[in-house]
């Protein structure tokens, strides 16, 4: 697994807490997607499993290290939803608990690695809670989450909470420029801001068809604004990934507000300044803020309301936006 330079500080903090006898048996790592949290937890797992630790580093030569490198360590338990499912049920936790109370097969630590704690059902969370309260000796739980507030409070209270922030902006930019030398700085800056500062998420955005999809979407918005025909955007929005496109639209409208307030340097979409200027010059601040609120509400409904008629919701919102635009002609 790759390592990323911005993880060094967090890694040293967590390892040193174990060296000083303060390491908690259950770590709840709060991290946004694209920060390299899995690499951090893997590095911590390597150190805990190493039989010949070299300070804050694993030796890489012992039997435990070899098994970890091959990802075949019998005491390293990775919890994830079964293929085709999005949740982890109580049966998986019960089976795991039985294994944990057995002797370590390699004579060292036992580790449970859960990369998405939100995937636990309530029953599974309660079953895991019992094991967290009375853990077997030399057993560690490495739990990763993106929304800790969605977890059971009792589960959170049994863990040591650690927040992994995104790296400083210059660190992320420097890393991305080295990784993607053919990509312009303007595009890298935009992708990093659209990814809330998470370098790995920005890299993925720039390297997939998502970037071309976003570019085409921005061009379509520009044309729709000139034609006062926002309904033409419906085919681009009425897709399974509608929430992604709506996020891009909300960011553009928010940037238009910043532009009106002479805060262009804080705009997210650095590569779409002509579009942002057009939005800012055609609407007042109050109307732009209302548009941001309307589209944010629309996006939230798509995410949270089960069985909602996506096409109908988007059509209504697009027509409402068109009326707002036409009222200023």
PDB file of C-alpha atoms in Angstrom:
ATOM      1  CA  UNK A   1       0.000   0.000   0.000  1.00  0.00           C
ATOM      2  CA  UNK A   2       1.291   3.465  -0.917  1.00  0.00           C
ATOM      3  CA  UNK A   3       2.416   5.945   1.737  1.00  0.00           C
ATOM      4  CA  UNK A   4       1.785   9.692   1.661  1.00  0.00           C
ATOM      5  CA  UNK A   5       4.019  12.349   3.277  1.00  0.00           C
ATOM      6  CA  UNK A   6       1.202  14.193   5.068  1.00  0.00           C
ATOM      7  CA  UNK A   7       0.512  11.067   7.146  1.00  0.00           C
ATOM      8  CA  UNK A   8       3.868  11.166   8.935  1.00  0.00           C
ATOM      9  CA  UNK A   9       2.766  13.388  11.827  1.00  0.00           C
ATOM     10  CA  UNK A  10      -0.382  11.372  12.585  1.00  0.00           C
ATOM     11  CA  UNK A  11       1.544   8.098  12.296  1.00  0.00           C
ATOM     12  CA  UNK A  12       4.208   9.225  14.782  1.00  0.00           C
ATOM     13  CA  UNK A  13       1.565  10.471  17.231  1.00  0.00           C
ATOM     14  CA  UNK A  14      -0.334   7.186  17.203  1.00  0.00           C
ATOM     15  CA  UNK A  15       2.779   4.996  17.409  1.00  0.00           C
ATOM     16  CA  UNK A  16       4.330   7.057  20.211  1.00  0.00           C
ATOM     17  CA  UNK A  17       1.145   6.763  22.261  1.00  0.00           C
ATOM     18  CA  UNK A  18       1.567   2.970  22.141  1.00  0.00           C
ATOM     19  CA  UNK A  19       5.273   3.206  22.935  1.00  0.00           C
ATOM     20  CA  UNK A  20       4.450   5.303  26.000  1.00  0.00           C
ATOM     21  CA  UNK A  21       1.795   2.848  27.178  1.00  0.00           C
ATOM     22  CA  UNK A  22      -1.097   5.178  26.345  1.00  0.00           C
ATOM     23  CA  UNK A  23      -2.255   3.441  23.170  1.00  0.00           C
ATOM     24  CA  UNK A  24      -5.981   2.675  23.180  1.00  0.00           C
ATOM     25  CA  UNK A  25      -7.225  -0.739  22.129  1.00  0.00           C
ATOM     26  CA  UNK A  26      -9.918   0.867  19.921  1.00  0.00           C
ATOM     27  CA  UNK A  27      -9.051   3.710  17.541  1.00  0.00           C
ATOM     28  CA  UNK A  28     -11.851   5.585  15.766  1.00  0.00           C
ATOM     29  CA  UNK A  29     -10.193   7.426  12.894  1.00  0.00           C
ATOM     30  CA  UNK A  30     -12.320  10.211  11.451  1.00  0.00           C
ATOM     31  CA  UNK A  31     -11.102  11.078   7.947  1.00  0.00           C
ATOM     32  CA  UNK A  32     -12.548  12.376   4.697  1.00  0.00           C
ATOM     33  CA  UNK A  33     -12.372  10.258   1.570  1.00  0.00           C
ATOM     34  CA  UNK A  34      -9.093  10.748  -0.277  1.00  0.00           C
ATOM     35  CA  UNK A  35      -6.837  11.588   2.674  1.00  0.00           C
ATOM     36  CA  UNK A  36      -5.027   8.237   2.735  1.00  0.00           C
ATOM     37  CA  UNK A  37      -6.636   7.012   5.969  1.00  0.00           C
ATOM     38  CA  UNK A  38      -6.413   3.366   4.914  1.00  0.00           C
ATOM     39  CA  UNK A  39      -2.663   3.725   4.383  1.00  0.00           C
ATOM     40  CA  UNK A  40      -2.329   5.180   7.889  1.00  0.00           C
ATOM     41  CA  UNK A  41      -4.279   2.320   9.466  1.00  0.00           C
ATOM     42  CA  UNK A  42      -2.307  -0.237   7.472  1.00  0.00           C
ATOM     43  CA  UNK A  43       0.964   1.334   8.642  1.00  0.00           C
ATOM     44  CA  UNK A  44      -0.236   1.183  12.249  1.00  0.00           C
ATOM     45  CA  UNK A  45      -1.289  -2.452  11.719  1.00  0.00           C
ATOM     46  CA  UNK A  46       2.173  -3.284  10.354  1.00  0.00           C
ATOM     47  CA  UNK A  47       3.830  -1.810  13.433  1.00  0.00           C
ATOM     48  CA  UNK A  48       1.516  -3.573  15.878  1.00  0.00           C
ATOM     49  CA  UNK A  49       2.064  -6.918  14.121  1.00  0.00           C
ATOM     50  CA  UNK A  50       5.844  -6.557  13.818  1.00  0.00           C
ATOM     51  CA  UNK A  51       7.846  -8.922  16.053  1.00  0.00           C
ATOM     52  CA  UNK A  52      11.041  -6.860  15.850  1.00  0.00           C
ATOM     53  CA  UNK A  53      10.013  -3.204  15.898  1.00  0.00           C
ATOM     54  CA  UNK A  54      12.628  -0.605  14.910  1.00  0.00           C
ATOM     55  CA  UNK A  55      11.517   2.404  16.928  1.00  0.00           C
ATOM     56  CA  UNK A  56       8.461   3.816  15.171  1.00  0.00           C
ATOM     57  CA  UNK A  57       8.963   1.539  12.161  1.00  0.00           C
ATOM     58  CA  UNK A  58       8.204  -2.098  11.475  1.00  0.00           C
ATOM     59  CA  UNK A  59      11.264  -4.137  10.558  1.00  0.00           C
ATOM     60  CA  UNK A  60       9.880  -5.538   7.297  1.00  0.00           C
ATOM     61  CA  UNK A  61      11.813  -8.788   7.796  1.00  0.00           C
ATOM     62  CA  UNK A  62      10.093 -10.780  10.548  1.00  0.00           C
ATOM     63  CA  UNK A  63       7.434 -13.405   9.940  1.00  0.00           C
ATOM     64  CA  UNK A  64       4.669 -11.016  11.019  1.00  0.00           C
ATOM     65  CA  UNK A  65       5.858  -8.363   8.548  1.00  0.00           C
ATOM     66  CA  UNK A  66       6.062 -10.882   5.709  1.00  0.00           C
ATOM     67  CA  UNK A  67       2.496 -12.025   6.367  1.00  0.00           C
ATOM     68  CA  UNK A  68       1.250  -8.430   6.527  1.00  0.00           C
ATOM     69  CA  UNK A  69       3.021  -7.556   3.274  1.00  0.00           C
ATOM     70  CA  UNK A  70       1.353 -10.551   1.650  1.00  0.00           C
ATOM     71  CA  UNK A  71      -1.966  -9.599   3.325  1.00  0.00           C
ATOM     72  CA  UNK A  72      -2.300 -13.172   4.609  1.00  0.00           C
ATOM     73  CA  UNK A  73      -1.809 -12.613   8.351  1.00  0.00           C
ATOM     74  CA  UNK A  74      -4.263 -14.909  10.160  1.00  0.00           C
ATOM     75  CA  UNK A  75      -4.643 -12.466  13.092  1.00  0.00           C
ATOM     76  CA  UNK A  76      -5.419  -9.482  10.873  1.00  0.00           C
ATOM     77  CA  UNK A  77      -9.184  -9.374  10.404  1.00  0.00           C
ATOM     78  CA  UNK A  78     -10.583  -7.011   7.748  1.00  0.00           C
ATOM     79  CA  UNK A  79     -14.292  -6.303   8.155  1.00  0.00           C
ATOM     80  CA  UNK A  80     -16.229  -5.216   5.064  1.00  0.00           C
ATOM     81  CA  UNK A  81     -19.704  -5.734   3.605  1.00  0.00           C
ATOM     82  CA  UNK A  82     -20.179  -8.923   1.644  1.00  0.00           C
ATOM     83  CA  UNK A  83     -20.135  -8.677  -2.134  1.00  0.00           C
ATOM     84  CA  UNK A  84     -23.342  -7.078  -3.370  1.00  0.00           C
ATOM     85  CA  UNK A  85     -24.223  -5.659   0.056  1.00  0.00           C
ATOM     86  CA  UNK A  86     -23.695  -2.233   1.587  1.00  0.00           C
ATOM     87  CA  UNK A  87     -23.970  -3.140   5.286  1.00  0.00           C
ATOM     88  CA  UNK A  88     -22.217  -5.381   7.803  1.00  0.00           C
ATOM     89  CA  UNK A  89     -24.671  -7.516   9.756  1.00  0.00           C
ATOM     90  CA  UNK A  90     -24.635  -8.897  13.265  1.00  0.00           C
ATOM     91  CA  UNK A  91     -23.650 -12.424  12.142  1.00  0.00           C
ATOM     92  CA  UNK A  92     -20.307 -11.169  10.799  1.00  0.00           C
ATOM     93  CA  UNK A  93     -19.542  -9.512  14.154  1.00  0.00           C
ATOM     94  CA  UNK A  94     -20.483 -12.640  16.122  1.00  0.00           C
ATOM     95  CA  UNK A  95     -18.235 -14.807  13.949  1.00  0.00           C
ATOM     96  CA  UNK A  96     -15.399 -12.322  14.382  1.00  0.00           C
ATOM     97  CA  UNK A  97     -15.843 -12.203  18.165  1.00  0.00           C
ATOM     98  CA  UNK A  98     -15.513 -15.979  18.375  1.00  0.00           C
ATOM     99  CA  UNK A  99     -12.196 -15.810  16.507  1.00  0.00           C
ATOM    100  CA  UNK A 100     -10.876 -12.996  18.680  1.00  0.00           C
ATOM    101  CA  UNK A 101     -11.374 -14.949  21.898  1.00  0.00           C
ATOM    102  CA  UNK A 102      -9.263 -17.778  20.541  1.00  0.00           C
ATOM    103  CA  UNK A 103      -5.480 -17.759  20.933  1.00  0.00           C
ATOM    104  CA  UNK A 104      -3.494 -15.669  18.497  1.00  0.00           C
ATOM    105  CA  UNK A 105      -2.395 -17.976  15.703  1.00  0.00           C
ATOM    106  CA  UNK A 106       0.913 -16.138  15.301  1.00  0.00           C
ATOM    107  CA  UNK A 107       1.481 -15.531  19.007  1.00  0.00           C
ATOM    108  CA  UNK A 108       1.244 -11.733  18.764  1.00  0.00           C
ATOM    109  CA  UNK A 109      -1.366  -9.025  18.417  1.00  0.00           C
ATOM    110  CA  UNK A 110      -4.796  -9.454  16.871  1.00  0.00           C
ATOM    111  CA  UNK A 111      -6.211  -6.612  14.803  1.00  0.00           C
ATOM    112  CA  UNK A 112      -9.691  -5.808  13.530  1.00  0.00           C
ATOM    113  CA  UNK A 113      -9.674  -3.318  10.653  1.00  0.00           C
ATOM    114  CA  UNK A 114     -13.009  -1.770   9.686  1.00  0.00           C
ATOM    115  CA  UNK A 115     -12.665   0.742   6.839  1.00  0.00           C
ATOM    116  CA  UNK A 116     -16.278   1.991   7.016  1.00  0.00           C
ATOM    117  CA  UNK A 117     -17.782   1.891  10.488  1.00  0.00           C
ATOM    118  CA  UNK A 118     -20.971   3.476   9.132  1.00  0.00           C
ATOM    119  CA  UNK A 119     -21.654   0.189   7.320  1.00  0.00           C
ATOM    120  CA  UNK A 120     -22.495  -1.535  10.621  1.00  0.00           C
ATOM    121  CA  UNK A 121     -26.169  -2.160  11.270  1.00  0.00           C
ATOM    122  CA  UNK A 122     -27.456  -1.158  14.721  1.00  0.00           C
ATOM    123  CA  UNK A 123     -27.474  -4.814  15.761  1.00  0.00           C
ATOM    124  CA  UNK A 124     -23.907  -5.248  14.518  1.00  0.00           C
ATOM    125  CA  UNK A 125     -22.807  -2.082  16.353  1.00  0.00           C
ATOM    126  CA  UNK A 126     -24.289  -3.370  19.596  1.00  0.00           C
ATOM    127  CA  UNK A 127     -22.610  -6.748  19.126  1.00  0.00           C
ATOM    128  CA  UNK A 128     -19.261  -5.063  18.477  1.00  0.00           C
ATOM    129  CA  UNK A 129     -19.817  -2.831  21.512  1.00  0.00           C
ATOM    130  CA  UNK A 130     -19.802  -5.869  23.796  1.00  0.00           C
ATOM    131  CA  UNK A 131     -16.408  -6.941  22.454  1.00  0.00           C
ATOM    132  CA  UNK A 132     -15.041  -3.395  22.755  1.00  0.00           C
ATOM    133  CA  UNK A 133     -16.104  -3.246  26.394  1.00  0.00           C
ATOM    134  CA  UNK A 134     -14.281  -6.465  27.302  1.00  0.00           C
ATOM    135  CA  UNK A 135     -11.677  -6.996  24.570  1.00  0.00           C
ATOM    136  CA  UNK A 136      -9.425 -10.063  24.493  1.00  0.00           C
ATOM    137  CA  UNK A 137      -5.830  -9.396  25.468  1.00  0.00           C
ATOM    138  CA  UNK A 138      -3.484  -7.799  22.933  1.00  0.00           C
ATOM    139  CA  UNK A 139      -6.377  -7.087  20.546  1.00  0.00           C
ATOM    140  CA  UNK A 140      -6.753  -3.827  18.661  1.00  0.00           C
ATOM    141  CA  UNK A 141      -9.679  -2.332  16.769  1.00  0.00           C
ATOM    142  CA  UNK A 142      -8.899   0.146  13.996  1.00  0.00           C
ATOM    143  CA  UNK A 143     -12.170   1.749  12.926  1.00  0.00           C
ATOM    144  CA  UNK A 144     -12.424   4.333  10.185  1.00  0.00           C
ATOM    145  CA  UNK A 145     -15.413   6.636   9.682  1.00  0.00           C
ATOM    146  CA  UNK A 146     -16.410   9.717   7.702  1.00  0.00           C
ATOM    147  CA  UNK A 147     -19.505  10.674   9.717  1.00  0.00           C
ATOM    148  CA  UNK A 148     -18.914   9.898  13.419  1.00  0.00           C
ATOM    149  CA  UNK A 149     -22.216  11.541  14.369  1.00  0.00           C
ATOM    150  CA  UNK A 150     -24.054   8.738  12.544  1.00  0.00           C
ATOM    151  CA  UNK A 151     -22.512   6.087  14.822  1.00  0.00           C
ATOM    152  CA  UNK A 152     -24.016   4.908  18.089  1.00  0.00           C
ATOM    153  CA  UNK A 153     -22.910   7.206  20.900  1.00  0.00           C
ATOM    154  CA  UNK A 154     -22.089   4.164  23.025  1.00  0.00           C
ATOM    155  CA  UNK A 155     -19.759   2.880  20.300  1.00  0.00           C
ATOM    156  CA  UNK A 156     -17.977   6.224  19.976  1.00  0.00           C
ATOM    157  CA  UNK A 157     -17.535   6.450  23.741  1.00  0.00           C
ATOM    158  CA  UNK A 158     -15.607   3.152  23.826  1.00  0.00           C
ATOM    159  CA  UNK A 159     -13.042   4.373  21.284  1.00  0.00           C
ATOM    160  CA  UNK A 160     -10.189   6.837  21.154  1.00  0.00           C
ATOM    161  CA  UNK A 161     -11.315   9.469  18.633  1.00  0.00           C
ATOM    162  CA  UNK A 162      -8.661  10.790  16.249  1.00  0.00           C
ATOM    163  CA  UNK A 163      -9.326  13.249  13.417  1.00  0.00           C
ATOM    164  CA  UNK A 164      -7.037  13.071  10.386  1.00  0.00           C
ATOM    165  CA  UNK A 165      -7.145  16.482   8.666  1.00  0.00           C
ATOM    166  CA  UNK A 166      -6.466  17.063   4.996  1.00  0.00           C
ATOM    167  CA  UNK A 167      -2.912  18.309   4.363  1.00  0.00           C
ATOM    168  CA  UNK A 168      -2.102  21.971   3.991  1.00  0.00           C
ATOM    169  CA  UNK A 169      -3.021  23.326   0.570  1.00  0.00           C
ATOM    170  CA  UNK A 170       0.577  23.753  -0.613  1.00  0.00           C
ATOM    171  CA  UNK A 171       1.448  20.197   0.437  1.00  0.00           C
ATOM    172  CA  UNK A 172      -1.475  18.806  -1.549  1.00  0.00           C
ATOM    173  CA  UNK A 173      -0.650  20.933  -4.600  1.00  0.00           C
ATOM    174  CA  UNK A 174       3.022  19.947  -4.549  1.00  0.00           C
ATOM    175  CA  UNK A 175       2.172  16.237  -4.296  1.00  0.00           C
ATOM    176  CA  UNK A 176      -0.392  16.421  -7.104  1.00  0.00           C
ATOM    177  CA  UNK A 177       1.978  18.340  -9.392  1.00  0.00           C
ATOM    178  CA  UNK A 178       4.569  15.593  -8.941  1.00  0.00           C
ATOM    179  CA  UNK A 179       1.978  12.884  -9.535  1.00  0.00           C
ATOM    180  CA  UNK A 180       0.343  14.571 -12.549  1.00  0.00           C
ATOM    181  CA  UNK A 181       2.994  16.709 -14.278  1.00  0.00           C
ATOM    182  CA  UNK A 182       0.956  16.987 -17.492  1.00  0.00           C
ATOM    183  CA  UNK A 183      -2.048  18.580 -15.738  1.00  0.00           C
ATOM    184  CA  UNK A 184      -2.212  22.369 -15.484  1.00  0.00           C
ATOM    185  CA  UNK A 185      -1.853  24.043 -12.090  1.00  0.00           C
ATOM    186  CA  UNK A 186      -5.264  25.674 -12.536  1.00  0.00           C
ATOM    187  CA  UNK A 187      -6.963  22.301 -13.006  1.00  0.00           C
ATOM    188  CA  UNK A 188      -5.076  20.828 -10.038  1.00  0.00           C
ATOM    189  CA  UNK A 189      -6.099  23.746  -7.815  1.00  0.00           C
ATOM    190  CA  UNK A 190      -9.733  23.353  -8.856  1.00  0.00           C
ATOM    191  CA  UNK A 191      -9.799  19.577  -8.372  1.00  0.00           C
ATOM    192  CA  UNK A 192      -8.200  19.906  -4.936  1.00  0.00           C
ATOM    193  CA  UNK A 193     -10.766  22.493  -3.830  1.00  0.00           C
ATOM    194  CA  UNK A 194     -13.662  20.438  -5.235  1.00  0.00           C
ATOM    195  CA  UNK A 195     -12.305  17.519  -3.181  1.00  0.00           C
ATOM    196  CA  UNK A 196     -12.230  19.572   0.060  1.00  0.00           C
ATOM    197  CA  UNK A 197      -8.427  19.473   0.069  1.00  0.00           C
ATOM    198  CA  UNK A 198      -8.103  15.659  -0.134  1.00  0.00           C
ATOM    199  CA  UNK A 199      -5.228  14.946  -2.574  1.00  0.00           C
ATOM    200  CA  UNK A 200      -6.140  11.337  -3.420  1.00  0.00           C
ATOM    201  CA  UNK A 201      -9.733  12.314  -4.222  1.00  0.00           C
ATOM    202  CA  UNK A 202      -8.450  15.186  -6.382  1.00  0.00           C
ATOM    203  CA  UNK A 203      -6.105  12.841  -8.240  1.00  0.00           C
ATOM    204  CA  UNK A 204      -8.928  10.411  -8.925  1.00  0.00           C
ATOM    205  CA  UNK A 205     -11.192  13.222 -10.149  1.00  0.00           C
ATOM    206  CA  UNK A 206      -8.538  14.447 -12.583  1.00  0.00           C
ATOM    207  CA  UNK A 207      -7.717  10.969 -13.906  1.00  0.00           C
ATOM    208  CA  UNK A 208     -11.232   9.681 -14.575  1.00  0.00           C
ATOM    209  CA  UNK A 209     -14.017  10.583 -17.000  1.00  0.00           C
ATOM    210  CA  UNK A 210     -15.534  12.624 -14.158  1.00  0.00           C
ATOM    211  CA  UNK A 211     -13.302  15.552 -15.115  1.00  0.00           C
ATOM    212  CA  UNK A 212     -14.503  15.460 -18.732  1.00  0.00           C
ATOM    213  CA  UNK A 213     -18.071  15.095 -17.443  1.00  0.00           C
ATOM    214  CA  UNK A 214     -17.652  18.187 -15.277  1.00  0.00           C
ATOM    215  CA  UNK A 215     -16.151  20.188 -18.163  1.00  0.00           C
ATOM    216  CA  UNK A 216     -19.064  19.245 -20.431  1.00  0.00           C
ATOM    217  CA  UNK A 217     -21.520  20.127 -17.657  1.00  0.00           C
ATOM    218  CA  UNK A 218     -19.989  23.600 -17.207  1.00  0.00           C
ATOM    219  CA  UNK A 219     -20.174  24.200 -20.964  1.00  0.00           C
ATOM    220  CA  UNK A 220     -23.818  23.130 -20.963  1.00  0.00           C
ATOM    221  CA  UNK A 221     -24.587  25.514 -18.089  1.00  0.00           C
ATOM    222  CA  UNK A 222     -22.984  28.380 -20.011  1.00  0.00           C
ATOM    223  CA  UNK A 223     -25.120  27.645 -23.072  1.00  0.00           C
ATOM    224  CA  UNK A 224     -28.274  27.229 -20.984  1.00  0.00           C
ATOM    225  CA  UNK A 225     -27.707  30.611 -19.335  1.00  0.00           C
ATOM    226  CA  UNK A 226     -27.267  32.387 -22.674  1.00  0.00           C
ATOM    227  CA  UNK A 227     -30.383  30.675 -24.084  1.00  0.00           C
ATOM    228  CA  UNK A 228     -32.424  31.027 -20.876  1.00  0.00           C
ATOM    229  CA  UNK A 229     -33.152  27.317 -21.275  1.00  0.00           C
ATOM    230  CA  UNK A 230     -32.168  25.617 -18.033  1.00  0.00           C
ATOM    231  CA  UNK A 231     -34.394  22.634 -18.821  1.00  0.00           C
ATOM    232  CA  UNK A 232     -31.789  21.614 -21.404  1.00  0.00           C
ATOM    233  CA  UNK A 233     -29.629  20.524 -18.438  1.00  0.00           C
ATOM    234  CA  UNK A 234     -32.095  17.812 -17.399  1.00  0.00           C
ATOM    235  CA  UNK A 235     -30.466  14.958 -19.407  1.00  0.00           C
ATOM    236  CA  UNK A 236     -27.093  15.776 -17.783  1.00  0.00           C
ATOM    237  CA  UNK A 237     -28.574  15.892 -14.288  1.00  0.00           C
ATOM    238  CA  UNK A 238     -31.066  13.032 -14.391  1.00  0.00           C
ATOM    239  CA  UNK A 239     -28.463  10.339 -13.756  1.00  0.00           C
ATOM    240  CA  UNK A 240     -27.523   8.044 -10.897  1.00  0.00           C
ATOM    241  CA  UNK A 241     -24.663  10.410 -10.008  1.00  0.00           C
ATOM    242  CA  UNK A 242     -26.911  13.506  -9.963  1.00  0.00           C
ATOM    243  CA  UNK A 243     -25.696  14.518  -6.506  1.00  0.00           C
ATOM    244  CA  UNK A 244     -22.154  14.948  -7.910  1.00  0.00           C
ATOM    245  CA  UNK A 245     -23.323  17.290 -10.689  1.00  0.00           C
ATOM    246  CA  UNK A 246     -25.500  19.234  -8.264  1.00  0.00           C
ATOM    247  CA  UNK A 247     -22.488  19.694  -6.002  1.00  0.00           C
ATOM    248  CA  UNK A 248     -20.586  21.183  -8.948  1.00  0.00           C
ATOM    249  CA  UNK A 249     -23.503  23.506  -9.714  1.00  0.00           C
ATOM    250  CA  UNK A 250     -23.780  24.650  -6.088  1.00  0.00           C
ATOM    251  CA  UNK A 251     -20.036  25.384  -6.040  1.00  0.00           C
ATOM    252  CA  UNK A 252     -20.363  27.519  -9.189  1.00  0.00           C
ATOM    253  CA  UNK A 253     -23.234  29.533  -7.710  1.00  0.00           C
ATOM    254  CA  UNK A 254     -21.308  29.968  -4.445  1.00  0.00           C
ATOM    255  CA  UNK A 255     -18.309  31.167  -6.450  1.00  0.00           C
ATOM    256  CA  UNK A 256     -20.539  33.773  -8.130  1.00  0.00           C
ATOM    257  CA  UNK A 257     -21.402  35.133  -4.680  1.00  0.00           C
ATOM    258  CA  UNK A 258     -17.679  35.332  -3.835  1.00  0.00           C
ATOM    259  CA  UNK A 259     -17.034  37.091  -7.149  1.00  0.00           C
ATOM    260  CA  UNK A 260     -19.621  39.757  -6.338  1.00  0.00           C
ATOM    261  CA  UNK A 261     -17.952  40.266  -2.972  1.00  0.00           C
ATOM    262  CA  UNK A 262     -14.540  40.796  -4.670  1.00  0.00           C
ATOM    263  CA  UNK A 263     -13.249  37.514  -3.271  1.00  0.00           C
ATOM    264  CA  UNK A 264     -12.278  35.824  -6.564  1.00  0.00           C
ATOM    265  CA  UNK A 265      -9.174  34.270  -5.020  1.00  0.00           C
ATOM    266  CA  UNK A 266     -11.408  32.137  -2.812  1.00  0.00           C
ATOM    267  CA  UNK A 267     -13.389  30.698  -5.713  1.00  0.00           C
ATOM    268  CA  UNK A 268     -13.343  26.916  -5.985  1.00  0.00           C
ATOM    269  CA  UNK A 269     -13.691  26.680  -9.783  1.00  0.00           C
ATOM    270  CA  UNK A 270     -10.508  28.487 -10.803  1.00  0.00           C
ATOM    271  CA  UNK A 271     -10.807  27.060 -14.335  1.00  0.00           C
ATOM    272  CA  UNK A 272     -14.335  28.408 -14.916  1.00  0.00           C
ATOM    273  CA  UNK A 273     -13.883  32.119 -14.299  1.00  0.00           C
ATOM    274  CA  UNK A 274     -15.822  33.208 -17.408  1.00  0.00           C
ATOM    275  CA  UNK A 275     -18.859  31.187 -16.296  1.00  0.00           C
ATOM    276  CA  UNK A 276     -18.590  32.470 -12.723  1.00  0.00           C
ATOM    277  CA  UNK A 277     -18.355  36.064 -13.991  1.00  0.00           C
ATOM    278  CA  UNK A 278     -21.456  35.547 -16.140  1.00  0.00           C
ATOM    279  CA  UNK A 279     -23.416  34.188 -13.158  1.00  0.00           C
ATOM    280  CA  UNK A 280     -22.214  37.015 -10.927  1.00  0.00           C
ATOM    281  CA  UNK A 281     -23.032  39.786 -13.412  1.00  0.00           C
ATOM    282  CA  UNK A 282     -26.531  38.499 -14.238  1.00  0.00           C
ATOM    283  CA  UNK A 283     -27.853  38.093 -10.673  1.00  0.00           C
ATOM    284  CA  UNK A 284     -27.826  40.006  -7.403  1.00  0.00           C
ATOM    285  CA  UNK A 285     -26.273  38.534  -4.263  1.00  0.00           C
ATOM    286  CA  UNK A 286     -29.632  37.818  -2.646  1.00  0.00           C
ATOM    287  CA  UNK A 287     -30.910  35.893  -5.673  1.00  0.00           C
ATOM    288  CA  UNK A 288     -27.669  33.953  -5.968  1.00  0.00           C
ATOM    289  CA  UNK A 289     -27.878  32.970  -2.305  1.00  0.00           C
ATOM    290  CA  UNK A 290     -31.481  31.865  -2.822  1.00  0.00           C
ATOM    291  CA  UNK A 291     -30.339  29.721  -5.755  1.00  0.00           C
ATOM    292  CA  UNK A 292     -27.635  28.131  -3.610  1.00  0.00           C
ATOM    293  CA  UNK A 293     -30.246  27.343  -0.945  1.00  0.00           C
ATOM    294  CA  UNK A 294     -32.700  25.934  -3.504  1.00  0.00           C
ATOM    295  CA  UNK A 295     -30.157  23.623  -5.139  1.00  0.00           C
ATOM    296  CA  UNK A 296     -28.710  22.557  -1.796  1.00  0.00           C
ATOM    297  CA  UNK A 297     -32.213  21.590  -0.640  1.00  0.00           C
ATOM    298  CA  UNK A 298     -32.790  19.729  -3.894  1.00  0.00           C
ATOM    299  CA  UNK A 299     -29.535  17.795  -3.521  1.00  0.00           C
ATOM    300  CA  UNK A 300     -30.326  16.926   0.090  1.00  0.00           C
ATOM    301  CA  UNK A 301     -33.720  15.547  -0.949  1.00  0.00           C
ATOM    302  CA  UNK A 302     -32.117  13.350  -3.607  1.00  0.00           C
ATOM    303  CA  UNK A 303     -29.678  11.944  -1.067  1.00  0.00           C
ATOM    304  CA  UNK A 304     -32.009  11.482   1.873  1.00  0.00           C
ATOM    305  CA  UNK A 305     -35.527  10.773   0.557  1.00  0.00           C
ATOM    306  CA  UNK A 306     -35.993   7.117  -0.379  1.00  0.00           C
ATOM    307  CA  UNK A 307     -37.940   6.504  -3.594  1.00  0.00           C
ATOM    308  CA  UNK A 308     -38.112  10.171  -4.604  1.00  0.00           C
ATOM    309  CA  UNK A 309     -38.992  10.901  -8.246  1.00  0.00           C
ATOM    310  CA  UNK A 310     -35.637  12.282  -9.353  1.00  0.00           C
ATOM    311  CA  UNK A 311     -36.732  13.480 -12.796  1.00  0.00           C
ATOM    312  CA  UNK A 312     -39.761  15.305 -11.436  1.00  0.00           C
ATOM    313  CA  UNK A 313     -37.760  16.968  -8.656  1.00  0.00           C
ATOM    314  CA  UNK A 314     -35.013  18.115 -11.047  1.00  0.00           C
ATOM    315  CA  UNK A 315     -37.516  19.353 -13.649  1.00  0.00           C
ATOM    316  CA  UNK A 316     -39.306  21.460 -11.046  1.00  0.00           C
ATOM    317  CA  UNK A 317     -36.060  22.920  -9.757  1.00  0.00           C
ATOM    318  CA  UNK A 318     -34.736  23.700 -13.252  1.00  0.00           C
ATOM    319  CA  UNK A 319     -37.970  25.478 -14.200  1.00  0.00           C
ATOM    320  CA  UNK A 320     -37.831  27.444 -10.954  1.00  0.00           C
ATOM    321  CA  UNK A 321     -34.247  28.457 -11.754  1.00  0.00           C
ATOM    322  CA  UNK A 322     -35.295  29.524 -15.253  1.00  0.00           C
ATOM    323  CA  UNK A 323     -38.030  31.748 -13.796  1.00  0.00           C
ATOM    324  CA  UNK A 324     -35.461  33.350 -11.498  1.00  0.00           C
ATOM    325  CA  UNK A 325     -33.145  34.026 -14.424  1.00  0.00           C
ATOM    326  CA  UNK A 326     -35.906  35.415 -16.654  1.00  0.00           C
ATOM    327  CA  UNK A 327     -37.116  37.792 -13.937  1.00  0.00           C
ATOM    328  CA  UNK A 328     -33.871  39.779 -14.300  1.00  0.00           C
ATOM    329  CA  UNK A 329     -33.957  40.135 -18.112  1.00  0.00           C
TER     330      UNK A 329
END
